[in-house]
Structures are given as C-alpha cells and as structure tokens.
Coordinates of C-alpha atoms and ligand atoms in Angstrom, one line a residue:
X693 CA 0.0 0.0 0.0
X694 CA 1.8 3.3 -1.3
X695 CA -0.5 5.5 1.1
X696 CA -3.2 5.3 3.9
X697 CA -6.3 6.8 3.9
X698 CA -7.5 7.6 7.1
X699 CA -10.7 9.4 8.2
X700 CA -10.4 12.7 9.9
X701 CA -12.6 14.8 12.5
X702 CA -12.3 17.9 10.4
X703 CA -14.0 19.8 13.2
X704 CA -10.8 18.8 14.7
X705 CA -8.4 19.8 12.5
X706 CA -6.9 23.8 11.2
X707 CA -6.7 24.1 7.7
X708 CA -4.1 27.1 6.4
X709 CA -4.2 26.9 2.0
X710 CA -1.6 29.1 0.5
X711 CA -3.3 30.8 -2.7
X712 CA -6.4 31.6 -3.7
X713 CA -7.0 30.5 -7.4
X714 CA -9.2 27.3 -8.6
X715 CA -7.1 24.3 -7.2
X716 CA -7.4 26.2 -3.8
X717 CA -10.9 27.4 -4.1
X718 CA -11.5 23.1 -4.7
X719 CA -10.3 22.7 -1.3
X720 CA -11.4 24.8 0.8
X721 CA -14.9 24.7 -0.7
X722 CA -14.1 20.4 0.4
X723 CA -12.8 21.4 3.7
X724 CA -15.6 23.8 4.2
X725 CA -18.3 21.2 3.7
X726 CA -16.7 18.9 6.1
X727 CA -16.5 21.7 8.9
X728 CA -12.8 22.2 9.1
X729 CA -11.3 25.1 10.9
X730 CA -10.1 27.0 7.3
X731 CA -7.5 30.0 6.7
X732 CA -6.5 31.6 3.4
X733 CA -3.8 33.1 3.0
X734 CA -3.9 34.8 -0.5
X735 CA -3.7 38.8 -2.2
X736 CA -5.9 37.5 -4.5
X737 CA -8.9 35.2 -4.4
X738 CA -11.7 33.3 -6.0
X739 CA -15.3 35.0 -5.4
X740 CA -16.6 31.4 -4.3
X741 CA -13.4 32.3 -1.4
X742 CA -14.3 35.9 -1.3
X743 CA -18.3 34.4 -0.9
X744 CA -17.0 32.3 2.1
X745 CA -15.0 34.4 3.9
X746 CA -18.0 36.7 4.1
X747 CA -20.2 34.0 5.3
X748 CA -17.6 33.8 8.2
X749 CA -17.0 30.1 7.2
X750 CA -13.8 31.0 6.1
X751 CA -11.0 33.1 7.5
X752 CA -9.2 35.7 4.9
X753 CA -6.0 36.8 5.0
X754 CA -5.8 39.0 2.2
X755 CA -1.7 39.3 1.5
X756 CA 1.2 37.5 0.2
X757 CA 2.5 34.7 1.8
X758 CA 5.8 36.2 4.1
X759 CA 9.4 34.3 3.2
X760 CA 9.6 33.8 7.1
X761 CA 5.8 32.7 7.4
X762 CA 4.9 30.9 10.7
X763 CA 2.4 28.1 10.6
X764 CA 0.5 26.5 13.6
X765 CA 2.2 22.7 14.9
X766 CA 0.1 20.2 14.0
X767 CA -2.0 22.5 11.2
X768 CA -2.6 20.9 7.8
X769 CA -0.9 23.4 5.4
X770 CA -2.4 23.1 1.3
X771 CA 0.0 25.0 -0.6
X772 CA -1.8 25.9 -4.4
X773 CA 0.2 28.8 -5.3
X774 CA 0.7 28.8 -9.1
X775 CA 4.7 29.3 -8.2
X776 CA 6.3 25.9 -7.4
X777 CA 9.3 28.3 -5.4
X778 CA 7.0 29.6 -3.3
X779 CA 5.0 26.2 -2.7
X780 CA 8.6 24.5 -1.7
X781 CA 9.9 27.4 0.4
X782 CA 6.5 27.1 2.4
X783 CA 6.9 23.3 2.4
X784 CA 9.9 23.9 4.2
X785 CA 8.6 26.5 6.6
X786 CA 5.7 24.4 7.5
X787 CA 7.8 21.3 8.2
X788 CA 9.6 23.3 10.5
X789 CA 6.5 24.3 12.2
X790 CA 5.3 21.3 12.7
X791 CA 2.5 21.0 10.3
X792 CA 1.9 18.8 8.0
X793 CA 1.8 19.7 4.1
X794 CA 0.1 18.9 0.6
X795 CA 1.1 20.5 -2.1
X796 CA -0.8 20.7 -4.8
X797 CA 1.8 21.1 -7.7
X798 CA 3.7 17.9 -7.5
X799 CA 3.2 14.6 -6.5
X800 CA 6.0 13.6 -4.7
X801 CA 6.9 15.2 -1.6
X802 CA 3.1 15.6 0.3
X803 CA 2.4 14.6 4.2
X804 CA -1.2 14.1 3.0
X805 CA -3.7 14.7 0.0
X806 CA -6.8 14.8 -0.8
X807 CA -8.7 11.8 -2.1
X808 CA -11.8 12.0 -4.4
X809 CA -14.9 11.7 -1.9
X810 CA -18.3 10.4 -2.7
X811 CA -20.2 11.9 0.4
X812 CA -23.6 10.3 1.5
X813 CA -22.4 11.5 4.8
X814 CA -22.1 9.6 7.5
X815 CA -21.6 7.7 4.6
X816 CA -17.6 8.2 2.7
X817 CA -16.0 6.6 0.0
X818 CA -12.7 7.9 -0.9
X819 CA -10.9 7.4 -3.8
X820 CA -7.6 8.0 -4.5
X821 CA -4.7 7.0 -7.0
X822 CA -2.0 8.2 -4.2
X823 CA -2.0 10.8 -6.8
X824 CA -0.8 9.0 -9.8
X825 CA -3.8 9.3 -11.6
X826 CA -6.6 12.5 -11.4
X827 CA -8.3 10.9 -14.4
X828 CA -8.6 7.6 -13.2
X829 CA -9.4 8.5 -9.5
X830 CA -12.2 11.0 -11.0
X831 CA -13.4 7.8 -13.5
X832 CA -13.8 5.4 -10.8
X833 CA -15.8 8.3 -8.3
X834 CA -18.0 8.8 -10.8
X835 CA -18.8 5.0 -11.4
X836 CA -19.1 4.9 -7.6
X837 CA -21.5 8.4 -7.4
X838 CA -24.0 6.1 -10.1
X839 CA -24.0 3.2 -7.9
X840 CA -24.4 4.6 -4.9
X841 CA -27.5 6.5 -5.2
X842 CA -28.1 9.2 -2.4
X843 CA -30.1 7.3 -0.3
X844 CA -27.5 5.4 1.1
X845 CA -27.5 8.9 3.5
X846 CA -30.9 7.9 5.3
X847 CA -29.9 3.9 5.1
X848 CA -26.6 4.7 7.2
X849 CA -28.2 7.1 9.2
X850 CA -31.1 4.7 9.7
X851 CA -28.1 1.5 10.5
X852 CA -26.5 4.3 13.0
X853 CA -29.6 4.7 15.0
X854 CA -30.4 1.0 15.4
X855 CA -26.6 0.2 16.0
X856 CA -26.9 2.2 19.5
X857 CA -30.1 0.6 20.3
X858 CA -28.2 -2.5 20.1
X859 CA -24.8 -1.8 21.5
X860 CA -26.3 -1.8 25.8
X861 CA -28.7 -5.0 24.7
X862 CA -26.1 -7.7 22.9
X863 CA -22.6 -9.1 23.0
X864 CA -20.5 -8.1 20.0
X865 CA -20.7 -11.5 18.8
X866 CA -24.6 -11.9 18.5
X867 CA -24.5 -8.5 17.0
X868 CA -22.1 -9.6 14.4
X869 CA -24.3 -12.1 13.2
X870 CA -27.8 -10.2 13.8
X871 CA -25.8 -7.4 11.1
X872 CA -25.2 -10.2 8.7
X873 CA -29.0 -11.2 9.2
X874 CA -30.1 -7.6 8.9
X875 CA -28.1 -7.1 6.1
X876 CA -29.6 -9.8 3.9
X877 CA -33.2 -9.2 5.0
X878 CA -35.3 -7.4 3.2
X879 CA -35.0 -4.3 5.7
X880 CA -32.2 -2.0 3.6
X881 CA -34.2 -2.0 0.9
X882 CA -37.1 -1.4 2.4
X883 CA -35.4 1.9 3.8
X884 CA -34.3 2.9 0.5
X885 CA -37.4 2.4 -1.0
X886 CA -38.7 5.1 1.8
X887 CA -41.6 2.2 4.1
X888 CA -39.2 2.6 7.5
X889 CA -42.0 1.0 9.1
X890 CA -42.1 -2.4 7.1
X891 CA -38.1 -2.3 7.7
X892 CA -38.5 -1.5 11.4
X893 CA -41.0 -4.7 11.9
X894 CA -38.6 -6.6 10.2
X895 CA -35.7 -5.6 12.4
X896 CA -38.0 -6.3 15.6
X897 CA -38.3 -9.9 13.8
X898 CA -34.8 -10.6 14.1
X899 CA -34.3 -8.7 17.5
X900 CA -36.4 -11.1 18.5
X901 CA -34.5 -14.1 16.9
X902 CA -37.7 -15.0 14.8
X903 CA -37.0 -16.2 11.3
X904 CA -37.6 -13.0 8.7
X905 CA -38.5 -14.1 4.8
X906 CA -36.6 -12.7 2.6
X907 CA -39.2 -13.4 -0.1
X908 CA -40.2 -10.0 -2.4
X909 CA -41.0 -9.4 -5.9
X910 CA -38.8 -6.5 -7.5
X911 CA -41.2 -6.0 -10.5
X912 CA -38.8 -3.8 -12.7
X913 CA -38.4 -2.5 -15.7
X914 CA -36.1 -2.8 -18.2
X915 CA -36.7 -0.1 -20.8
X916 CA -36.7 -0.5 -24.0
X917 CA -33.3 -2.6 -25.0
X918 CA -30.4 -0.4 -24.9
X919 CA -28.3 -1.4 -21.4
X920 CA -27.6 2.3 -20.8
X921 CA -31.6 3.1 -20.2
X922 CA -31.7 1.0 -16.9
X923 CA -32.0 2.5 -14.2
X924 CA -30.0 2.9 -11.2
X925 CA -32.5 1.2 -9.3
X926 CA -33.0 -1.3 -11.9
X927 CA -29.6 -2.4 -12.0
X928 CA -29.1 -2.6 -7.9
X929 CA -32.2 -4.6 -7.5
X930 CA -31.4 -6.7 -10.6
X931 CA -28.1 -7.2 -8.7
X932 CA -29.5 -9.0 -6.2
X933 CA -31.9 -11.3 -7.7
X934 CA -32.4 -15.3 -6.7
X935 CA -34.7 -15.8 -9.5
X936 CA -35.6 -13.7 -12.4
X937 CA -38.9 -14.6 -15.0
X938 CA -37.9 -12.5 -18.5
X939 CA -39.6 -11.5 -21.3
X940 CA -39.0 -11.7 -24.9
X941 CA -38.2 -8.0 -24.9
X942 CA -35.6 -8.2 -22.3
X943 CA -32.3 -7.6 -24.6
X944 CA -29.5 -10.1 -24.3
X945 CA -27.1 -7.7 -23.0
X946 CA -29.4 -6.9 -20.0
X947 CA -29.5 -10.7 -19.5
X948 CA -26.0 -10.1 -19.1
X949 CA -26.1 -8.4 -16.3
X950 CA -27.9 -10.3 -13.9
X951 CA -25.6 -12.6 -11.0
X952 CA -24.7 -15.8 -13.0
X953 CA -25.8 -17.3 -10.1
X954 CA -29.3 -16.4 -10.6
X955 CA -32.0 -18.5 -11.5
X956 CA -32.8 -16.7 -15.1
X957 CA -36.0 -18.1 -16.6
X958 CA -37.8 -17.1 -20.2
X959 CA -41.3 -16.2 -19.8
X960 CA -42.3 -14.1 -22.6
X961 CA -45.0 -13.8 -25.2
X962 CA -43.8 -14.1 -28.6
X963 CA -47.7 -13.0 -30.7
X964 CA -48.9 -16.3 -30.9
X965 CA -46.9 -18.0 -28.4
X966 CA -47.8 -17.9 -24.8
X967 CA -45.2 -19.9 -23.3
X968 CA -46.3 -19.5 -20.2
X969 CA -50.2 -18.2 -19.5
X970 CA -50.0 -14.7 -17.4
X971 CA -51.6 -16.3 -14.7
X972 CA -49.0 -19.2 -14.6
X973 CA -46.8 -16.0 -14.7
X974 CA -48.5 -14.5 -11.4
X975 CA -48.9 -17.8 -9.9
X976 CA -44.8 -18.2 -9.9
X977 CA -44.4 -15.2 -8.5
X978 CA -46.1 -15.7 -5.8
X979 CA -44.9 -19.0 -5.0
X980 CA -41.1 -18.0 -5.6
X981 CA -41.4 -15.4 -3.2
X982 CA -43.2 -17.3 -0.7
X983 CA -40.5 -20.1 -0.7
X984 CA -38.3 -16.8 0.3
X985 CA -36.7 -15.8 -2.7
X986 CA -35.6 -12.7 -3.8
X987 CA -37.7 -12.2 -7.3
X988 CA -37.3 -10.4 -10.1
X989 CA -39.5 -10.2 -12.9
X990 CA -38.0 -8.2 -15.7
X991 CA -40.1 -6.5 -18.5
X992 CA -38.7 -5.0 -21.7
X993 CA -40.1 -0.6 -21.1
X994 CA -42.1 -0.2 -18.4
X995 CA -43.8 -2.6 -16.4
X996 CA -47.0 -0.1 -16.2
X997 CA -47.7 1.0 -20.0
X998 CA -49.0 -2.0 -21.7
X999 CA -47.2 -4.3 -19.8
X1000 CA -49.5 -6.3 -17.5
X1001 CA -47.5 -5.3 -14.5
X1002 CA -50.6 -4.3 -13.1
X1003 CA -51.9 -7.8 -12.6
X1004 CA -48.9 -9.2 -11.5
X1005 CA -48.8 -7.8 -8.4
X1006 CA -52.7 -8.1 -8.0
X1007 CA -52.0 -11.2 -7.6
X1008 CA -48.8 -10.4 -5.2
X1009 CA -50.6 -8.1 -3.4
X1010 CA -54.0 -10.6 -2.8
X1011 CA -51.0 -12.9 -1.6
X1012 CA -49.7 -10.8 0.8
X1013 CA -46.0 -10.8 -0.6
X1014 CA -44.4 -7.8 -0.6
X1015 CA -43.0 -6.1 -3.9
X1016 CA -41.6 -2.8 -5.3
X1017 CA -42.6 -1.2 -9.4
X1018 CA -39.1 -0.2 -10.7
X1019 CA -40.3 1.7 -13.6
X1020 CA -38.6 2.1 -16.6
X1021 CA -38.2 3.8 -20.4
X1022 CA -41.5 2.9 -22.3
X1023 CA -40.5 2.1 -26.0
X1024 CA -42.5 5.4 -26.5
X1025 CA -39.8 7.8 -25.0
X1026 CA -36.8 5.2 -26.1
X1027 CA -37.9 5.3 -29.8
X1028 CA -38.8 8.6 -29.7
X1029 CA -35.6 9.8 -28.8
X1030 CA -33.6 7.7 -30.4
X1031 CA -35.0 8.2 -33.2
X1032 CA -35.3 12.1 -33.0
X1033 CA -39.3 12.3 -33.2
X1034 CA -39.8 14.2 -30.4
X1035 CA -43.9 13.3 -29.6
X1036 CA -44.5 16.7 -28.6
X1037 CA -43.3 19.9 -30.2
X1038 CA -44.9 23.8 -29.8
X1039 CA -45.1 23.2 -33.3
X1040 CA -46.5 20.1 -34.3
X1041 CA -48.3 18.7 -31.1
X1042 CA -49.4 19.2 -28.1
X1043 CA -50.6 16.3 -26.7
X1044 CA -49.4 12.2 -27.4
X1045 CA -51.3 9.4 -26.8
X1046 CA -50.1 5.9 -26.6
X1047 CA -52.2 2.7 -27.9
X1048 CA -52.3 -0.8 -28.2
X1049 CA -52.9 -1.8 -31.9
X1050 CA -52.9 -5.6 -31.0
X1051 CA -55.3 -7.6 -33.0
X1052 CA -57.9 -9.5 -31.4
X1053 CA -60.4 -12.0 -33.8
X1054 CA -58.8 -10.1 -36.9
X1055 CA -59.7 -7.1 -35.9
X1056 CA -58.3 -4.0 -33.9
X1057 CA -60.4 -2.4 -31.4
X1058 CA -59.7 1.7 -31.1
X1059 CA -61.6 4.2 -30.6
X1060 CA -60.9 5.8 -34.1
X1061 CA -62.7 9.1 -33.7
X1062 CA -60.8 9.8 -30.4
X1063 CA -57.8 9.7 -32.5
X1064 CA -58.2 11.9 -35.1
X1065 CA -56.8 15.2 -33.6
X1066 CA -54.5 17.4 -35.8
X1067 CA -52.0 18.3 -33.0
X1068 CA -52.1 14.7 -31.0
X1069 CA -49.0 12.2 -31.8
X1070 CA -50.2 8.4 -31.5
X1071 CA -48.2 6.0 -30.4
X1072 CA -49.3 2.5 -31.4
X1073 CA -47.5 -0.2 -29.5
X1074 CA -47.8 -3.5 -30.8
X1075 CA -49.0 -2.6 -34.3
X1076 CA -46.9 -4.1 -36.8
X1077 CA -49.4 -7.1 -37.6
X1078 CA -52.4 -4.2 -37.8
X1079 CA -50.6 -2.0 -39.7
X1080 CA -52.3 -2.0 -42.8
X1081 CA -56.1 -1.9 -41.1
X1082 CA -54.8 0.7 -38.7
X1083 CA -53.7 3.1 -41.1
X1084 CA -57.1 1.7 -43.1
X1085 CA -59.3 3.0 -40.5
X1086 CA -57.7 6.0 -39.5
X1087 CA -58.0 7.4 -43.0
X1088 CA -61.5 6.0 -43.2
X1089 CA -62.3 7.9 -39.5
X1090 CA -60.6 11.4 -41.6
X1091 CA -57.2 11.4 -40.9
X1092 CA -55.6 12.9 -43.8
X1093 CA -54.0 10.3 -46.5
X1094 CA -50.7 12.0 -46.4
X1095 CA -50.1 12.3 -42.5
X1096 CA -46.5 11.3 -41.8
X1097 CA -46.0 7.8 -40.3
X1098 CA -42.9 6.1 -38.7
X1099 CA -42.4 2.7 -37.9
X1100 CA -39.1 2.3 -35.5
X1101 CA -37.9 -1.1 -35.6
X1102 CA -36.1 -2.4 -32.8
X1103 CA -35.7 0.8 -31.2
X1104 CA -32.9 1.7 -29.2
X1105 CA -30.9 -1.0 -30.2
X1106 CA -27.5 -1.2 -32.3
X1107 CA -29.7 -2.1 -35.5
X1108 CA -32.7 0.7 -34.9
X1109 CA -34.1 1.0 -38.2
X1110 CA -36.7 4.2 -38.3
X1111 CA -39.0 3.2 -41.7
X1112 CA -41.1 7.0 -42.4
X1113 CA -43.7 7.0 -44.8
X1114 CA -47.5 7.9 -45.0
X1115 CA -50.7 6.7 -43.9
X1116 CA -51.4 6.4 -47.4
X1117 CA -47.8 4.8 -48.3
X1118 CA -46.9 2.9 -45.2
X1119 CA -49.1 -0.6 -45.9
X1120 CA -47.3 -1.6 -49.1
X1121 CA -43.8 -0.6 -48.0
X1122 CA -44.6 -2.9 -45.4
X1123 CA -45.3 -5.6 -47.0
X1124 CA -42.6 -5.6 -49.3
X1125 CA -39.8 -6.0 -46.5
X1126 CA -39.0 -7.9 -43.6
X1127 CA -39.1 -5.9 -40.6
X1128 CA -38.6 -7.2 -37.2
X1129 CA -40.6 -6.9 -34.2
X1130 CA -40.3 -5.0 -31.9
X1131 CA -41.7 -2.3 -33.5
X1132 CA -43.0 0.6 -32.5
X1133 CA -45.7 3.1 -34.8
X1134 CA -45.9 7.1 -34.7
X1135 CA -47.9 8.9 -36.3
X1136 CA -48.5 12.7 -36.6
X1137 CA -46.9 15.7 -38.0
X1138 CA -43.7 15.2 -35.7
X1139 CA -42.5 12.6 -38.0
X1140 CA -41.4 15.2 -40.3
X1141 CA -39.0 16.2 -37.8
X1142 CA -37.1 13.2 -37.8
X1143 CA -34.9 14.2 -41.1
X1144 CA -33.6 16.8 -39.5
X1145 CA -33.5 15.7 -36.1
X1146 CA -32.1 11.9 -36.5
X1147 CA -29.0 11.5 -34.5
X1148 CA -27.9 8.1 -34.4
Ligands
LIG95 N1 -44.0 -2.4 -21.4 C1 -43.5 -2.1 -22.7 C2 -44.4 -2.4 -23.8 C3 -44.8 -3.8 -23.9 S1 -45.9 -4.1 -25.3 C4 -43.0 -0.7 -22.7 O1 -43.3 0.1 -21.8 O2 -42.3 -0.3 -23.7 C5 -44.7 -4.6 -26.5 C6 -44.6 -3.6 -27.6 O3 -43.8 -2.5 -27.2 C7 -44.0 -4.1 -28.8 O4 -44.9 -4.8 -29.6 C8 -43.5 -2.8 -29.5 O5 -44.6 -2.1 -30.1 C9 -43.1 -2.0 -28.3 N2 -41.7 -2.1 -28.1 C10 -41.0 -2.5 -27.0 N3 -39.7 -2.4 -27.1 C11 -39.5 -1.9 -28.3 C12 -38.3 -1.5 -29.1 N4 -37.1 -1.7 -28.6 N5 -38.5 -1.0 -30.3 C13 -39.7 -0.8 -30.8 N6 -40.8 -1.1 -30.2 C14 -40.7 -1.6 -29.0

C-alpha cells in the first residue's frame, strides 16, 4: 500500500491553504463542507473564497504569503500557489512548524492529499490513486457516485440509530451475526425504498430471533433494449436477484447483467406463443417469493404502459408478498428519442397518446374518432401485424392520407431501423420488406421532424 487513507474529525483539525485560485478554491470549498477550521492566505482570491470568507466560514488573510511565514504545529498546510518556489519554500517552513503539508503542484513530496470523496455522509468513499492518476481517480468516483445513489445517506443514518439501540442489549458476537441477518433481510431495501416502518418490523423480527423471509418481488423494468436506459434502481435490485422470469423484450445484453448465479428463466410472449399463461406467470411469483426468494421479474419498457405489471402484483398483493414497481423507459420515449421524433413539439403537437394496436379476432379495437386530432402524436405499441387496417381505419375515420408515419424497428438497439412514410404509403412498404418486431408506430406531424433531427 503506497499510502493510507485515514478518516479525519475535520472539526478537529486547522486548515491554512496558501493561494487563492481554482485548485485552492476546490479545497477549501471540500474542507468547508466537512466543517474544518479553514485560513487563506492569499492577495488575491476566487469570489466562491471571497463568498466564504464573508459568510464567516472562512478566514481571509488577504496578502502575500511572508518568506519567514509561521504556521501552527500540527495545522494541515495546502499549498496551491501557481509558483512551485514559493509552494517548496512554504513546504519547508511548514515542516519546520510542525504542520503537516500537501502540495498541490507535484506529487511527490506531500504529508497528505486529498482523495476523491463520494459523500452520502455519515456515509464516505474515498478514492484516491495516491495521486498518480486525477483521471482515473475521477473515473472510478463517478462509477461509484452512479452506484451509490443518495439514499445510502438515510440507510446509514437509519443503521447508525439501530446500531446504538443494540450496542447496551447484545454481546459483539450476537451483534455480528444479527448485522449479517439484517443485512440480507429485506430491511435495507425497504429503507431505501422510503416504508421505514415495514423495515423497522422486520428488524424487531430478528431482534427477536424470529425467522424473517426474505421473499419479495422486484417487479422492474427494463426499458426499452439499450443497457444504458436502466435504471440505477434497476440495476441494484437486478443485482441482487435469486430468481428472475424475463420476457421476450428483455435484450440479451441486460441478460448479461444479472448474477450468474441467478436462476434466469424465459417467460415471454412471442404474438402467438404464450409460453407460459399470465396467470402461470403471477402464480410463480407468488410461489417464488413465498418459498423466500428474492424475485425479479424483468419486463422490456415499463412494467405499467402496456405491460400487464398491473396484474402481476394483484395477484402479489392478494398474496400478501411484498413487492416494489421499478419503472422504466417505455419504447414510447426510447424510440422517440432515439429516433429524433420528439412526440410533442410547440409546433406540431401538443398532446401524445399511446395505444395498443394488437389484433384481437382479426380485428383491432380503437376508438378511431378519439384519434383523429391534428396536433395529437399516436403512439401504437404493438402494431406491426395491424398496420395495414390501422392506417385503413384511421384514413376512413378522416385522418388525412398524407399524414407522416414512422415505424421504428427495434428501437434503441444497435440495429434501430426508423421506416417513415404515409398513412397512405406505409401498408405496401410494409409488405414488401421484412421488418422485425419489436416495433413501434408514430404517427403525426412530428414525424417530419425526424430528417432533420435523426442522430444516431
Ligand atoms: N411495457 C413495454 C411495452 C410492452 S408491449 C414498454 O413500456 O415499452 C410490446 C410492444 O412494445 C412491442 O410490440 C412494440 O410495439 C413496443 N416495443 C417494445 N420495445 C421496443 C423496441 N425496442 N423498439 C420498438 N418497439 C418496442
């Protein structure tokens, strides 16, 4: 180990930085938020300084450092000048001191630096590449500030407060294990997903010795194929799945990402094949999580727009098994952007309305009139099969021949294709080619945008 990190009381601790320009202003704005005792010495400074110092958090010394400067012992001394001489004469007169120094122009000769901090106080992760790397030490912090999401503030705050209920009532060793218990219940995420009082019963469970299921249903999901549309949420809970139940629109590379020790298994709907019947669907579920596994059912967009997450946990919450609704990118906004069709514009419409153009007994069911509107986008999920009697009926109902139509194909993925065309036009182009499902039908004057706006 090159360095160690250890955690200061900043309360604790007197800061003195030397300069008063942007790599100091980055410190002592750091030092600040942690509470530290802070001095600047600098004839010229930042206005975030200039800001602080008049907020009193800060104390000002507005002049040049002196060659024969004094320092307090034990002080932490930052020296940011932008002249290396006068960093290492400081350096020197610091040492002398007593204090302790950083400077902030070379790597090589500091008593401490500063790592990179992802703060979700009393929460801190520090990185740091012992200063070999900035880049790297700011790459890896920002993976961390995405997989940490801010709640892990009211989940350690949460673990602090039950940690001093416990520490009069048990021996270190039964706390030990009642941690790893707590840890793996259900009761973290139960905090994070903000019911404190379903997390509390379950920590009075295990106070208690009793045995806790840890049996839920994360019903997420998993927008519309492209890996970067998860969510954060989706991703942690998909993290810590027992079993997951997929659907035919869950891409591969999603698939990917679930624990390899996960049970993974295929449930989807290709049109006329219903592997498994919905209610065989919310049956396993049920009985998954009542056996006490952690479940997730995964389902390509959102689980809530045409996606029959609804009666899934019906059926969960008739059973009395407890779930969460990750939700995620409906193929609406994911081809829609992708695609650059925005499905509202000042210009074109104000309002969008999604639909399901899935046949039923040949024939598909919408209420046509509701859908002519000049400045409404319609969004048809579903409606590849129907194409040629929706855009049929929506002329027939007085949509005009030549409104612009797009068909996005496999939206979001790395072979999107966007088909455009017109009510009129869009039937025989069809026919003539082999497009893939999943696709996705917009129609409106927005579609014009998408020569211009097309991106990818
Ligand atoms: N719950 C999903 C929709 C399920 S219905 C959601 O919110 O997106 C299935 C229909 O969604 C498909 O027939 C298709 O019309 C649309 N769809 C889903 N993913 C798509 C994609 N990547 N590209 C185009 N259309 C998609």
């Amino acid at each position: 180990m090159i360095n160690l990190p250890l955690v200061h009381n900043a309360k604790r601790c007197d800061f003195v930085i030397v300069g008063g320009g942007a790599v100091a202003t980055r410190k002592v704005r750091t030092l600040v938020k942690a509470g530290a005792n802070v001095t600047v010495i600098s004839p010229e400074v930042s206005d975030d300084i200039q800001a602080l110092a008049d907020a009193g958090q800060v104390t000002l010394q507005c002049r040049s450092v002196a060659d024969d400067e004094t320092y307090p012992s034990g002080a932490y001394v930052v020296l940011a000048t932008e002249n290396s001489g006068v960093n290492a004469v400081q350096a020197a007169r610091a040492r002398t001191a007593g204090a302790s120094i950083c400077r902030t122009d070379i790597q090589d000769d500091n008593d401490f630096i500063f790592p990179a901090v992802v703060d979700r106080s009393p929460l801190l992760v520090a990185v740091s590449t012992s200063g070999a790397t900035p880049a790297l030490t700011r790459y890896v912090k920002e993976r961390l500030e995405a997989f940490i999401p801010d709640d892990y503030r009211r989940l350690a705050s949460w673990m602090e407060t039950l940690r001093s209920r416990l520490r009069d009532s048990r021996t270190s060793a039964s706390r030990t294990g009642f941690w790893r218990r707590w840890m793996r219940s259900q009761a973290p995420e139960q905090i994070l997903a903000r019911r404190p009082e379903v997390a509390e019963s379950i920590t009075e469970q295990l106070l208690q010795g009793q045995e806790v299921s840890a049996g839920e249903v994360f019903l997420v999901g998993a927008g519309p194929g492209d890996p970067d549309l998860l969510t954060f949420r989706a991703l942690r809970l998909m993290q810590m799945a027992e079993v997951v139940f997929y659907d035919r629109l869950v891409s591969p590379k999603i698939l990917a990402m679930l624990p390899a020790d996960a049970e993974k298994r295929y449930v989807g709907k290709a049109r006329s094949d219903h592997s498994v019947p919905q209610e065989g669907i919310n049956q396993l579920l049920v009985d998954e999580a009542l056996k006490g596994k952690r479940v997730l059912r995964l389902k390509g967009g959102d689980p809530f727009i045409f996606g029959r997450g609804g009666e899934e946990i019906e059926e969960l919450a008739a059973a009395g098994v407890p779930f969460q609704v990750v939700p995620g990118i409906t193929a609406a906004s994911g081809c829609s952007a992708y695609s650059g069709i925005p499905l509202t514009h000042r210009d074109h419409a104000q309002s969008v309305r999604f639909v399901t153009g899935h046949i039923r007994n040949d024939t598909c069911d919408l209420p046509w009139d509701e859908l002519i509107h000049p400045s409404q986008t319609l969004v048809i999920y579903m409606g590849l099969v129907g194409l040629p009697q929706i855009c049929e009926k929506l002329i027939a109902h007085g949509m005009p021949a030549d409104t612009p139509i797009a068909l996005v194909e496999k939206g979001t993925l790395p072979d999107q294709c966007v088909h455009t065309g017109t009510l009129s036009s869009m039937p025989s182009y069809v026919e003539g080619r082999d497009i893939q499902a999943p696709t996705l039908t917009i129609v409106g004057s927005v579609v014009s945008l998408h020569e211009k706006l097309r991106w990818r």
